[in-house]
Coordinates of C-alpha atoms and ligand atoms in Angstrom, one line a residue:
M1 CA 3.5 7.7 -8.7
L2 CA 0.3 9.3 -7.5
L3 CA -1.3 6.2 -7.3
M4 CA 1.3 4.9 -4.9
A5 CA 1.0 8.1 -3.0
S6 CA -2.6 7.6 -2.5
S7 CA -2.3 4.3 -1.6
I8 CA 0.3 5.2 1.1
V9 CA -2.2 7.6 2.6
S10 CA -5.0 4.9 2.5
T11 CA -2.7 2.3 4.1
V12 CA -2.0 4.5 6.9
N13 CA -5.9 5.5 7.3
F14 CA -6.5 1.6 7.5
L15 CA -4.0 0.9 9.9
V16 CA -4.9 3.6 12.6
T17 CA -8.3 2.6 12.0
I18 CA -7.8 -1.0 12.7
F19 CA -5.6 -0.3 15.6
R20 CA -7.2 2.7 17.6
L21 CA -10.8 2.8 16.4
R22 CA -12.0 -0.8 17.4
A23 CA -15.2 -1.0 19.3
P24 CA -14.8 -1.9 23.0
G25 CA -13.9 -5.5 23.7
M26 CA -13.0 -6.1 20.3
S27 CA -9.6 -7.4 20.9
L28 CA -7.2 -8.0 18.2
M29 CA -7.6 -11.7 18.2
R30 CA -11.4 -11.6 17.8
L31 CA -10.8 -9.6 14.5
P32 CA -11.9 -11.4 11.4
L33 CA -9.3 -13.1 9.6
F34 CA -10.5 -11.0 6.9
T35 CA -9.2 -7.7 8.8
W36 CA -6.1 -9.4 9.7
C37 CA -5.3 -9.8 6.2
W38 CA -6.0 -6.1 5.4
I39 CA -3.4 -5.3 8.4
F40 CA -0.8 -7.4 6.8
T41 CA -1.9 -6.3 3.1
S42 CA -1.5 -2.8 4.5
L43 CA 2.0 -3.3 6.1
L44 CA 3.2 -4.8 2.8
M45 CA 1.9 -1.5 1.0
L46 CA 3.4 0.7 3.4
W47 CA 6.8 -0.7 3.0
A48 CA 6.7 -1.9 -0.7
F49 CA 4.9 1.1 -2.4
P50 CA 7.2 3.7 -1.3
A51 CA 10.4 1.8 -2.5
F52 CA 8.4 1.9 -6.1
V53 CA 8.3 5.2 -5.6
S54 CA 11.9 5.4 -5.3
A55 CA 12.5 3.3 -8.4
L56 CA 9.9 5.6 -10.4
S57 CA 11.8 8.8 -8.9
L58 CA 14.8 7.6 -10.5
L59 CA 13.3 6.6 -13.9
V60 CA 11.2 9.6 -13.9
S61 CA 14.6 11.9 -13.7
D62 CA 16.4 10.0 -16.0
R63 CA 13.5 10.8 -18.6
A64 CA 12.8 14.4 -17.4
L65 CA 16.2 15.6 -16.3
G66 CA 18.7 13.2 -18.0
T67 CA 20.1 11.5 -15.1
V68 CA 22.1 8.4 -15.9
F69 CA 20.7 5.7 -13.4
F70 CA 19.4 3.2 -15.9
T71 CA 21.5 4.3 -18.7
S72 CA 25.0 3.8 -17.5
P73 CA 26.9 0.8 -16.8
E74 CA 27.1 1.3 -13.3
G75 CA 23.1 1.2 -13.0
G76 CA 21.8 -0.3 -15.8
S77 CA 18.7 -2.5 -16.1
L78 CA 20.1 -4.6 -13.1
L79 CA 19.7 -1.8 -10.9
W80 CA 16.2 -1.3 -12.2
D81 CA 15.4 -5.3 -11.7
H82 CA 16.6 -5.2 -7.9
M83 CA 14.2 -1.9 -7.3
F84 CA 11.2 -3.3 -9.2
W85 CA 11.2 -6.8 -7.6
F86 CA 11.6 -5.4 -4.2
F87 CA 8.4 -4.0 -4.6
G88 CA 7.1 -6.5 -7.2
H89 CA 7.1 -9.8 -4.7
P90 CA 5.4 -8.2 -2.0
E91 CA 3.0 -6.5 -4.3
V92 CA 1.8 -10.1 -5.2
Y93 CA 0.8 -10.6 -1.6
V94 CA -0.9 -7.3 -1.8
L95 CA -3.2 -8.8 -4.3
L96 CA -3.7 -12.2 -2.7
L97 CA -3.9 -11.4 1.0
P98 CA -7.5 -9.9 1.1
G99 CA -9.3 -12.6 -1.2
F100 CA -7.3 -15.4 0.8
G101 CA -8.7 -13.5 4.3
I102 CA -12.2 -13.7 3.0
T103 CA -11.8 -17.2 2.0
G104 CA -10.6 -18.0 5.4
D105 CA -13.7 -16.3 7.3
L106 CA -16.3 -18.0 4.6
L107 CA -14.8 -21.4 5.5
S108 CA -15.6 -21.1 9.0
T109 CA -18.9 -19.1 8.8
F110 CA -20.3 -21.6 6.4
S111 CA -19.2 -24.9 8.4
R112 CA -20.2 -23.4 11.5
R113 CA -16.9 -23.9 13.2
P114 CA -14.6 -21.4 14.2
L115 CA -11.2 -21.0 12.2
Y116 CA -8.8 -23.9 13.0
A117 CA -5.7 -22.5 14.8
K118 CA -6.3 -18.7 14.2
R119 CA -3.6 -18.1 16.6
I120 CA -1.1 -19.7 14.4
I121 CA -2.4 -18.7 11.1
I122 CA -1.9 -15.1 11.8
P123 CA 1.5 -15.5 12.9
C124 CA 2.4 -17.3 9.7
L125 CA 0.5 -14.7 7.7
G126 CA 3.0 -12.0 9.6
L127 CA 5.9 -14.3 8.6
A128 CA 4.9 -14.8 5.1
S129 CA 4.6 -11.1 4.7
I130 CA 8.3 -10.4 6.1
L131 CA 9.6 -13.1 4.2
S132 CA 8.2 -11.6 1.1
F133 CA 10.6 -9.0 1.3
T134 CA 13.8 -11.4 1.2
V135 CA 12.9 -13.1 -2.0
W136 CA 13.0 -10.4 -4.8
A137 CA 15.8 -11.9 -6.8
H138 CA 13.9 -15.4 -7.6
H139 CA 12.7 -13.2 -10.3
M140 CA 16.5 -12.4 -11.2
F141 CA 17.9 -16.1 -11.7
M142 CA 18.8 -15.5 -15.2
T143 CA 20.3 -12.1 -14.9
G144 CA 23.9 -13.3 -14.2
I145 CA 24.0 -12.1 -10.4
S146 CA 26.4 -14.2 -8.3
Q147 CA 25.9 -18.0 -7.7
S148 CA 25.6 -17.9 -3.9
L149 CA 23.1 -15.0 -4.0
L150 CA 21.0 -17.1 -5.9
E151 CA 21.2 -20.1 -3.4
A152 CA 20.3 -17.7 -0.5
F153 CA 17.3 -16.4 -2.4
N154 CA 16.4 -20.2 -3.4
I155 CA 16.1 -20.9 0.3
T156 CA 14.1 -17.9 1.5
T157 CA 11.8 -18.4 -1.4
E158 CA 11.4 -22.4 -0.3
L159 CA 10.9 -21.1 3.2
I160 CA 7.9 -18.9 2.5
S161 CA 5.8 -22.2 1.4
I162 CA 6.1 -23.2 5.2
P163 CA 3.7 -20.7 6.6
F164 CA 1.3 -20.9 3.3
G165 CA 1.3 -24.5 3.9
I166 CA 0.4 -24.3 7.6
I167 CA -2.4 -21.9 7.0
V168 CA -3.8 -23.9 4.1
L169 CA -3.8 -26.9 6.3
A170 CA -5.4 -24.8 9.0
Y171 CA -8.2 -23.9 6.4
I172 CA -8.9 -27.4 5.7
L173 CA -9.0 -28.6 9.1
T174 CA -12.0 -25.9 9.9
L175 CA -14.1 -27.6 7.7
R176 CA -13.4 -31.1 9.7
G177 CA -16.5 -32.2 11.5
G178 CA -18.6 -28.7 10.2
S179 CA -21.9 -28.9 9.3
I180 CA -21.2 -27.4 5.7
R181 CA -23.8 -25.2 3.9
F182 CA -22.6 -24.8 0.1
A183 CA -24.2 -21.5 -0.8
T184 CA -22.6 -19.7 -3.6
P185 CA -19.9 -17.7 -1.7
M186 CA -18.9 -20.9 0.3
L187 CA -18.5 -22.6 -3.4
F188 CA -16.1 -19.9 -4.2
A189 CA -14.3 -20.0 -0.9
V190 CA -13.7 -23.9 -1.7
G191 CA -12.7 -23.1 -5.2
S192 CA -10.4 -20.4 -4.1
L193 CA -8.5 -22.7 -1.6
S194 CA -8.2 -25.7 -4.2
L195 CA -6.8 -23.1 -7.1
F196 CA -4.5 -21.6 -4.5
I197 CA -3.2 -25.0 -3.7
I198 CA -2.3 -25.8 -7.3
G199 CA -0.8 -22.3 -7.6
G200 CA 1.3 -23.1 -4.4
V201 CA 2.7 -26.2 -5.3
T202 CA 3.9 -25.0 -8.9
G203 CA 5.5 -22.0 -6.9
V204 CA 7.9 -24.6 -5.2
F205 CA 8.9 -25.5 -8.5
N206 CA 9.5 -22.1 -9.9
S207 CA 11.7 -21.2 -6.6
S208 CA 14.4 -24.0 -7.7
I209 CA 17.1 -22.3 -9.6
A210 CA 17.4 -25.5 -12.0
L211 CA 14.1 -25.9 -12.8
D212 CA 13.4 -22.2 -13.1
T213 CA 16.3 -21.8 -15.9
A214 CA 14.1 -24.6 -17.7
F215 CA 10.7 -22.6 -16.9
R216 CA 11.9 -18.7 -17.0
G217 CA 10.0 -17.0 -19.7
T218 CA 7.5 -19.9 -20.9
F219 CA 3.8 -20.4 -20.4
W220 CA 4.5 -22.3 -17.4
V221 CA 5.1 -19.4 -15.3
V222 CA 2.1 -17.7 -16.8
G223 CA -0.1 -20.6 -15.7
H224 CA 1.5 -20.9 -11.9
F225 CA 0.9 -16.9 -11.6
H226 CA -2.9 -17.2 -12.6
Y227 CA -3.2 -20.2 -10.2
T228 CA -2.1 -18.0 -7.3
I229 CA -3.5 -14.5 -8.1
V230 CA -6.7 -15.0 -10.0
G231 CA -7.4 -18.5 -8.3
G232 CA -6.5 -17.6 -4.9
G233 CA -6.9 -13.6 -4.8
L234 CA -9.4 -13.0 -7.3
T235 CA -11.7 -16.0 -6.5
G236 CA -11.8 -15.1 -2.8
L237 CA -13.1 -12.0 -3.8
F238 CA -15.9 -13.1 -5.9
A239 CA -16.8 -15.1 -2.8
G240 CA -16.9 -12.0 -0.8
L241 CA -18.8 -10.2 -3.3
Y242 CA -21.7 -12.8 -3.1
Y243 CA -21.3 -13.1 0.9
W244 CA -21.7 -9.5 1.4
F245 CA -24.0 -8.7 -1.2
P246 CA -27.5 -9.0 0.8
K247 CA -25.7 -6.8 3.3
M248 CA -24.7 -4.3 0.8
T249 CA -28.1 -3.9 -1.2
G250 CA -30.5 -5.6 1.5
R251 CA -31.5 -8.2 -1.2
M252 CA -30.7 -11.7 -2.1
Y253 CA -29.1 -12.6 -5.5
S254 CA -30.3 -15.7 -7.3
E255 CA -28.7 -18.8 -5.8
R256 CA -29.1 -21.0 -8.8
L257 CA -27.5 -18.4 -11.1
G258 CA -24.8 -18.2 -8.7
R259 CA -24.0 -21.8 -8.9
I260 CA -24.0 -21.7 -12.5
H261 CA -21.7 -19.1 -12.5
F262 CA -19.3 -21.1 -10.2
V263 CA -19.6 -24.2 -12.3
A264 CA -18.7 -22.0 -15.5
Y265 CA -16.0 -20.0 -13.6
M266 CA -14.3 -23.3 -12.5
V267 CA -14.4 -25.0 -15.9
G268 CA -13.1 -22.0 -17.8
F269 CA -10.5 -21.3 -15.2
N270 CA -8.9 -24.5 -15.2
L271 CA -9.3 -24.9 -19.2
L272 CA -7.7 -21.7 -19.4
Y273 CA -4.8 -21.9 -17.1
F274 CA -4.0 -25.5 -16.7
P275 CA -3.0 -26.4 -19.9
M276 CA -0.5 -23.7 -19.7
H277 CA 1.8 -25.8 -17.6
L278 CA 1.8 -28.2 -20.8
L279 CA 3.4 -25.3 -22.5
Y280 CA 6.6 -25.2 -20.6
D281 CA 8.5 -25.1 -23.6
M282 CA 6.7 -22.2 -25.1
P283 CA 8.0 -18.5 -24.7
R284 CA 5.4 -16.1 -23.4
R285 CA 4.4 -12.8 -24.9
V286 CA 4.2 -14.5 -28.6
Y287 CA 1.2 -14.2 -30.5
T288 CA 2.3 -16.3 -33.4
Y289 CA 4.2 -19.7 -33.5
D290 CA 4.8 -22.6 -35.8
V291 CA 5.2 -25.3 -33.8
A292 CA 2.2 -28.1 -34.5
A293 CA 2.2 -29.5 -31.0
W294 CA 1.5 -26.0 -29.2
G295 CA -1.7 -25.7 -31.3
T296 CA -4.1 -27.8 -29.9
I297 CA -3.1 -26.6 -26.5
N298 CA -3.5 -23.1 -27.3
F299 CA -7.0 -24.1 -29.1
W300 CA -8.2 -25.4 -25.4
I301 CA -7.0 -22.7 -23.4
T302 CA -8.8 -20.3 -26.1
I303 CA -11.9 -22.0 -25.4
G304 CA -11.2 -21.8 -21.9
G305 CA -10.7 -18.1 -21.8
F306 CA -14.1 -17.7 -23.4
I307 CA -16.1 -19.7 -21.1
F308 CA -14.0 -18.1 -18.2
G309 CA -14.6 -14.3 -19.3
I310 CA -18.4 -15.2 -20.2
S311 CA -19.0 -16.5 -17.2
Q312 CA -18.6 -13.1 -15.1
L313 CA -21.3 -11.7 -17.2
I314 CA -23.6 -14.4 -15.6
M315 CA -22.5 -13.0 -12.2
F316 CA -23.0 -9.2 -13.3
G317 CA -26.3 -9.8 -14.9
N318 CA -27.2 -11.8 -11.5
L319 CA -26.3 -9.2 -9.2
L320 CA -27.5 -6.1 -11.2
W321 CA -30.7 -7.6 -11.3
S322 CA -31.2 -8.8 -7.9
A323 CA -30.0 -5.2 -6.6
R324 CA -33.3 -3.9 -7.7
R325 CA -35.8 -6.9 -7.8
G326 CA -34.2 -9.6 -5.8
P327 CA -36.3 -11.0 -2.9
V328 CA -35.6 -8.9 0.5
A329 CA -32.6 -10.5 2.3
D330 CA -32.6 -11.1 6.2
Q331 CA -30.3 -8.9 8.2
D332 CA -28.1 -11.9 8.5
P333 CA -28.8 -14.6 6.1
W334 CA -25.6 -16.5 6.6
G335 CA -25.4 -16.7 10.4
G336 CA -22.2 -14.7 10.3
Y337 CA -20.5 -13.8 13.2
S338 CA -19.1 -10.3 12.5
L339 CA -20.4 -7.1 13.5
E340 CA -21.8 -6.3 10.3
W341 CA -24.7 -9.0 10.6
G342 CA -25.9 -7.2 13.5
V343 CA -26.9 -4.1 11.8
P344 CA -29.6 -3.4 9.2
S345 CA -29.2 -4.2 5.5
P346 CA -27.8 -2.1 4.0
P347 CA -26.3 -0.5 6.9
P348 CA -27.5 3.0 7.7
E349 CA -25.2 5.9 8.0
F350 CA -22.6 5.7 11.2
N351 CA -23.4 1.8 10.8
F352 CA -24.9 1.1 14.4
P353 CA -27.9 2.8 14.9
G354 CA -28.2 1.0 18.1
G355 CA -24.7 2.6 19.8
V356 CA -21.4 1.5 20.1
P357 CA -21.1 -2.3 20.1
V358 CA -19.7 -3.8 23.2
I359 CA -18.2 -7.4 22.6
S360 CA -17.5 -9.5 25.3
A361 CA -17.1 -13.6 25.7
S362 CA -20.8 -13.9 26.0
G363 CA -21.6 -11.9 22.9
V364 CA -22.5 -8.3 21.6
T365 CA -24.4 -5.4 23.4
Y366 CA -24.9 -1.9 22.3
R367 CA -23.8 0.9 24.3
P368 CA -26.2 3.9 23.5
T369 CA -24.2 7.2 22.8
A370 CA -24.9 10.8 22.4
M371 CA -25.1 10.3 18.7
A372 CA -27.4 7.6 18.7
N373 CA -29.8 9.3 21.0
G374 CA -29.4 13.1 20.2
G375 CA -27.9 13.0 16.9
H376 CA -31.2 13.6 14.8
G377 CA -32.3 16.3 17.7
H378 CA -30.0 19.1 16.6
A379 CA -28.4 18.0 13.5
G380 CA -29.9 15.5 10.8
H381 CA -27.4 13.1 9.4
G382 CA -27.8 14.7 6.1
E383 CA -27.0 18.1 7.3
Y384 CA -23.8 16.5 9.0
S385 CA -22.7 15.0 5.9
E386 CA -22.6 18.1 4.3
E387 CA -20.4 19.7 7.3
H388 CA -18.1 16.6 6.5
W389 CA -17.8 17.5 2.9
S390 CA -14.9 19.4 1.4
R391 CA -14.0 20.1 -2.2
W392 CA -10.5 20.7 -1.6
P393 CA -8.8 17.4 -1.3
I394 CA -10.1 16.5 -4.8
L395 CA -8.6 19.7 -5.9
V396 CA -5.1 18.9 -4.4
A397 CA -5.3 15.3 -5.9
A398 CA -6.1 17.1 -9.4
G399 CA -3.3 19.7 -9.1
A400 CA -0.8 17.2 -8.0
G401 CA -1.9 14.7 -11.0
I402 CA -1.6 17.5 -13.2
A403 CA 1.9 18.8 -12.3
L404 CA 3.3 15.0 -12.3
W405 CA 1.8 14.5 -15.8
G406 CA 3.7 18.0 -16.8
V407 CA 7.0 16.7 -15.3
L408 CA 7.0 14.6 -18.6
M409 CA 4.8 16.6 -20.8
G410 CA 6.3 19.9 -20.3
L411 CA 6.2 23.3 -18.6
P412 CA 2.6 24.4 -19.2
A413 CA 1.0 21.4 -17.5
L414 CA 3.4 21.5 -14.7
L415 CA 2.8 25.2 -13.8
L416 CA -0.9 24.8 -14.3
G417 CA -0.6 21.7 -11.9
T418 CA 1.4 23.5 -9.5
G419 CA -1.1 26.5 -9.3
I420 CA -4.1 24.3 -9.0
L421 CA -2.0 22.5 -5.9
A422 CA -1.1 25.7 -4.4
V423 CA -4.5 27.0 -4.5
A424 CA -6.2 23.9 -3.4
L425 CA -3.9 23.7 -0.3
G426 CA -4.5 27.4 0.4
G427 CA -8.2 26.6 0.3
W428 CA -8.0 23.6 2.4
G429 CA -6.0 25.5 5.1
H430 CA -8.3 28.4 5.0
E431 CA -11.4 26.1 5.3
S432 CA -9.2 24.1 8.3
L433 CA -8.8 27.5 10.2
R434 CA -12.2 28.6 9.9
G435 CA -13.1 25.6 11.8
R436 CA -15.6 24.0 9.1
H437 CA -14.5 20.4 10.6
D438 CA -15.1 21.3 14.3
V439 CA -17.9 19.0 13.8
A440 CA -16.2 16.2 12.6
E441 CA -13.4 16.7 15.5
A442 CA -15.9 16.9 18.4
I443 CA -17.3 13.5 17.3
G444 CA -13.8 11.9 17.0
E445 CA -13.2 13.0 20.4
R446 CA -16.4 11.8 21.8
W447 CA -15.1 8.3 20.7
P448 CA -13.6 6.7 23.6
F449 CA -10.2 7.0 22.0
E450 CA -8.1 9.9 22.3
R451 CA -7.7 11.6 18.9
L452 CA -4.1 13.1 19.1
E453 CA -2.6 9.7 19.4
N454 CA -4.7 8.3 16.3
L455 CA -2.9 11.4 14.5
S456 CA 0.6 10.3 15.9
L457 CA 0.0 6.8 14.9
G458 CA -0.9 7.6 11.6
M459 CA 2.2 10.1 11.4
W460 CA 4.6 7.5 12.6
L461 CA 3.3 5.2 10.1
F462 CA 3.8 7.4 7.5
V463 CA 7.6 8.0 8.7
F464 CA 7.7 4.0 8.4
G465 CA 6.5 4.4 4.7
E466 CA 9.2 6.9 4.1
I467 CA 12.0 4.7 5.5
A468 CA 11.4 2.4 2.6
F469 CA 11.3 5.5 0.3
F470 CA 14.5 6.5 1.4
G471 CA 15.8 3.3 2.1
A472 CA 15.4 2.1 -1.3
L473 CA 17.2 5.2 -2.8
F474 CA 20.1 4.5 -0.3
G475 CA 19.8 0.8 -1.7
A476 CA 20.4 1.9 -4.9
Y477 CA 23.3 4.5 -3.9
L478 CA 25.0 1.3 -2.4
F479 CA 24.3 -0.6 -5.5
L480 CA 25.8 2.2 -7.7
R481 CA 29.0 2.3 -5.8
M482 CA 29.8 -1.3 -5.5
N483 CA 29.1 -1.8 -8.9
S484 CA 31.5 1.3 -9.9
S485 CA 34.7 -0.7 -8.9
L486 CA 33.4 -3.3 -11.5
T487 CA 33.0 -0.9 -14.4
G488 CA 36.1 1.3 -13.8
F489 CA 33.9 4.3 -12.8
V490 CA 35.9 6.2 -10.0
W491 CA 33.5 7.7 -7.4
P492 CA 34.7 11.4 -6.6
A493 CA 36.7 11.8 -3.6
P494 CA 35.5 13.7 -0.3
G495 CA 35.9 17.3 -0.8
E496 CA 36.8 16.8 -4.6
V497 CA 33.1 17.8 -6.0
H498 CA 31.1 18.8 -2.8
S499 CA 32.3 21.5 -0.4
I500 CA 32.2 19.8 3.1
Y501 CA 32.0 23.2 4.5
L502 CA 28.8 24.2 2.9
G503 CA 27.3 20.7 3.4
G504 CA 28.2 21.1 7.3
F505 CA 26.9 24.6 7.4
N506 CA 23.5 23.0 6.0
T507 CA 23.6 20.2 8.5
I508 CA 23.9 22.9 11.4
L509 CA 20.9 24.9 9.9
L510 CA 18.8 21.8 9.8
V511 CA 19.8 20.2 13.1
T512 CA 19.2 23.5 15.1
S513 CA 15.7 23.9 13.3
G514 CA 15.1 20.1 14.7
L515 CA 15.9 21.7 17.9
T516 CA 13.9 24.9 17.7
M517 CA 10.9 22.5 16.6
V518 CA 11.3 20.5 19.7
L519 CA 11.0 23.8 21.9
A520 CA 7.7 24.4 19.7
V521 CA 6.5 20.9 20.9
T522 CA 7.3 21.9 24.4
F523 CA 5.5 25.2 24.2
A524 CA 2.5 23.9 22.4
R525 CA 2.1 21.3 25.4
R526 CA 2.1 24.1 28.0
G527 CA -0.3 26.6 25.8
A528 CA 2.6 28.8 26.0
Q529 CA 1.6 31.0 23.0
L530 CA 4.5 33.4 22.6
G531 CA 7.0 30.6 22.9
L532 CA 5.3 28.6 20.2
R533 CA 5.0 31.3 17.8
V534 CA 8.9 32.3 18.1
C535 CA 10.0 28.8 17.8
L536 CA 7.7 28.2 14.7
I537 CA 9.3 31.3 13.1
A538 CA 12.9 30.2 13.9
T539 CA 12.1 26.5 12.5
F540 CA 10.7 28.4 9.3
V541 CA 13.5 30.7 8.8
L542 CA 16.4 27.9 9.5
G543 CA 14.3 25.6 6.9
A544 CA 14.2 28.2 4.4
L545 CA 18.0 29.0 4.9
F546 CA 18.6 25.4 4.4
M547 CA 16.8 25.6 1.1
V548 CA 18.7 29.0 -0.1
N549 CA 21.9 27.6 0.9
K550 CA 21.1 24.1 -1.2
A551 CA 20.4 26.4 -4.2
L552 CA 23.2 28.2 -4.2
E553 CA 25.2 25.0 -4.1
W554 CA 23.2 23.8 -7.0
R555 CA 24.2 26.6 -9.0
E556 CA 27.6 26.4 -8.2
L557 CA 27.8 22.8 -9.1
F558 CA 26.2 23.5 -12.4
Q559 CA 28.7 26.4 -13.3
A560 CA 31.4 23.8 -12.8
N561 CA 29.7 21.7 -15.2
F562 CA 28.5 18.7 -12.6
T563 CA 25.1 18.3 -14.1
F564 CA 22.5 15.7 -13.8
S565 CA 23.9 13.7 -16.5
T566 CA 27.7 13.8 -15.6
N567 CA 27.8 10.5 -14.1
V568 CA 26.1 8.2 -11.6
A569 CA 27.6 9.9 -8.8
A570 CA 26.3 13.4 -10.0
S571 CA 22.9 11.8 -10.8
M572 CA 22.6 10.3 -7.2
Y573 CA 23.7 13.6 -5.4
Y574 CA 20.7 15.5 -7.1
V575 CA 18.1 13.1 -7.0
L576 CA 18.8 12.8 -3.3
T577 CA 19.2 16.2 -2.2
G578 CA 16.3 17.0 -4.4
V579 CA 13.8 14.5 -2.8
H580 CA 15.0 15.7 0.6
G581 CA 14.6 19.2 -0.3
A582 CA 11.0 18.3 -1.7
H583 CA 10.3 16.9 2.0
V584 CA 12.0 20.4 3.4
I585 CA 9.4 22.4 1.0
A586 CA 6.4 20.3 1.9
G587 CA 7.6 21.0 5.4
L588 CA 7.8 24.6 5.1
T589 CA 4.1 24.6 3.3
A590 CA 3.0 23.0 6.6
L591 CA 4.7 25.5 8.9
L592 CA 3.1 28.1 7.2
Y593 CA -0.3 27.0 7.9
L594 CA 0.8 26.2 11.7
L595 CA 2.0 29.8 11.8
V596 CA -1.0 31.3 10.7
K597 CA -3.2 29.1 13.1
A598 CA -0.8 30.0 15.9
F599 CA -1.1 33.7 15.5
R600 CA -4.7 33.2 15.5
G601 CA -4.7 31.3 18.9
G602 CA -5.7 28.0 17.4
F603 CA -3.5 26.2 19.8
G604 CA -5.2 26.5 23.2
P605 CA -4.8 24.1 25.8
G606 CA -4.9 20.4 25.0
K607 CA -4.9 21.6 21.0
S608 CA -1.2 20.9 20.3
G609 CA -1.9 18.1 18.2
S610 CA -0.8 19.3 14.7
V611 CA 2.0 21.0 16.3
E612 CA 3.2 17.6 17.7
I613 CA 2.6 15.5 14.6
F614 CA 4.6 17.8 12.4
G615 CA 7.3 17.8 15.0
I616 CA 7.3 13.9 14.1
Y617 CA 7.6 14.8 10.3
W618 CA 10.3 17.6 10.9
G619 CA 12.3 15.2 13.0
M620 CA 12.3 12.6 10.1
V621 CA 13.3 15.2 7.5
D622 CA 16.2 15.9 9.7
A623 CA 17.0 12.3 10.3
V624 CA 17.4 11.9 6.8
W625 CA 19.7 14.7 6.1
V626 CA 21.9 13.3 9.0
F627 CA 22.4 10.0 6.8
L628 CA 22.6 12.1 3.6
F629 CA 25.6 14.4 4.5
P630 CA 28.2 11.8 5.2
L631 CA 27.1 9.7 2.2
L632 CA 27.3 12.2 -0.1
Y633 CA 29.8 14.6 1.5
L634 CA 32.2 12.5 3.5
L635 CA 32.6 9.1 2.2
Ligands
LIG701 CU1 8.3 -13.4 -6.4

């Protein structure tokens, strides 16, 4: 869960950086395909990972609290299948796209031709990303879900091969008429493309219900999967590693060893994974068998596996040796067109010593900045780095990690983790209030984009991820209610278990706190200190009352013997109100920071940023409750 949470945060970081911090003149269409693939990878992560956090939340609460999501006939393994694969298929594209994008850029660079039909490739990537959220049940063809549903997923899965087919054609057409230079990165790029084509073709086989019924759970599937992910994704990353190695280290690797690695890699790969397609009748995940015909094929697969594995040692040896001893590399050994080839290798701190790069149709010029001119004058770069450095974020991560571990391991770890988390958050807030990062913020403002918009874009993207998180939980709720009628479980009628009056009262509390928060934002924008303070206090008090009311409600329900494990309706109620409550508590913690800052006069004119982005967050917490209230109390 923590890994997912950190991925979501870095996703927001990537997207804000790409959308708001591009160099002047770097239009979206001019971005390298690699960057474009990162946009789609990030969007996939932003939507798929939170959905998986929902699934994990239900699993953890089953294990730790005794809820019955996956142990009751209403939910069961089918609910897990749906939730896992809604994440699982987009996740495959998360693994694939970065390497796939590198392949496209390298095909273009090493054939000295612009990427063919880039304007079509990019929407195709977008289309494939969207479609990847509509195909999850192709992993569930054998679970007994309704036939018409299977057919729908069969169609969406086959549709997804259209955009990928177009991209592959565009990649191939990029090479046509180019003067191609087969250096190691290009070899791996071409290798990646050819392996991905095989993986794509066998994928179309799998999308057919009839063929999947035969191939399900066999080595055929293992072969297909590795041709796409290892062949298409990982091979592309290897290409990128060789390509950027001279940029990262300032030295050149041995081209001869690179080629030997490539040959061993391709021979090993194909010997390892291609024969798996011939084992379409051998079940996967078995280590022993008594069918003689499988023996020979497995023998060759094993040899291929060893060749493939050992071939990587050639690369590691080559790169480790060359990083120290290799010949000094030119700033731009490949004739690369992207900006990193215009700076020394390895790139200096702040990357562009000549100033901000300005891109136009005629090329790149460098506009000197205050940083580039006077940065050394009053603060050395090393000194600046230290100002930027803070020990609190890593402690926040450690605290959260130990606390989450403690959820399953027991109270001491939970308390220790929560303690560390609280101290670290306090320390971080204190440090921030002391203005330790004023330097960083000043730099941020000097960049020709407004800081506030970066922050609010970041917060909106975070909200986008939260929609997937709560959306998946609402999806689970829907699944449980629809399945209840099949299992004979009767969902409690409105008012039977939950007091509509209590829920309604809480709704009023939270909606009112939303209004006071809107007022707080308005006051902050005007720089009206008193109004801001009063409204922040009101928001905090209303939010805290909401939580008190909620706690009383939980206690009453427990006394009436309506506990975590009573039935799926109870499980759903506690988890939905629980994760929403956790969001309210996180909000109250942030409000404490804002209050301290407000009383120290930290929100002068033009400094309303953190109030504004908190307003977005609090609005989302309110909006979620507006959905939860009818779902849990009225329907
Ligand atoms: Cu899939």
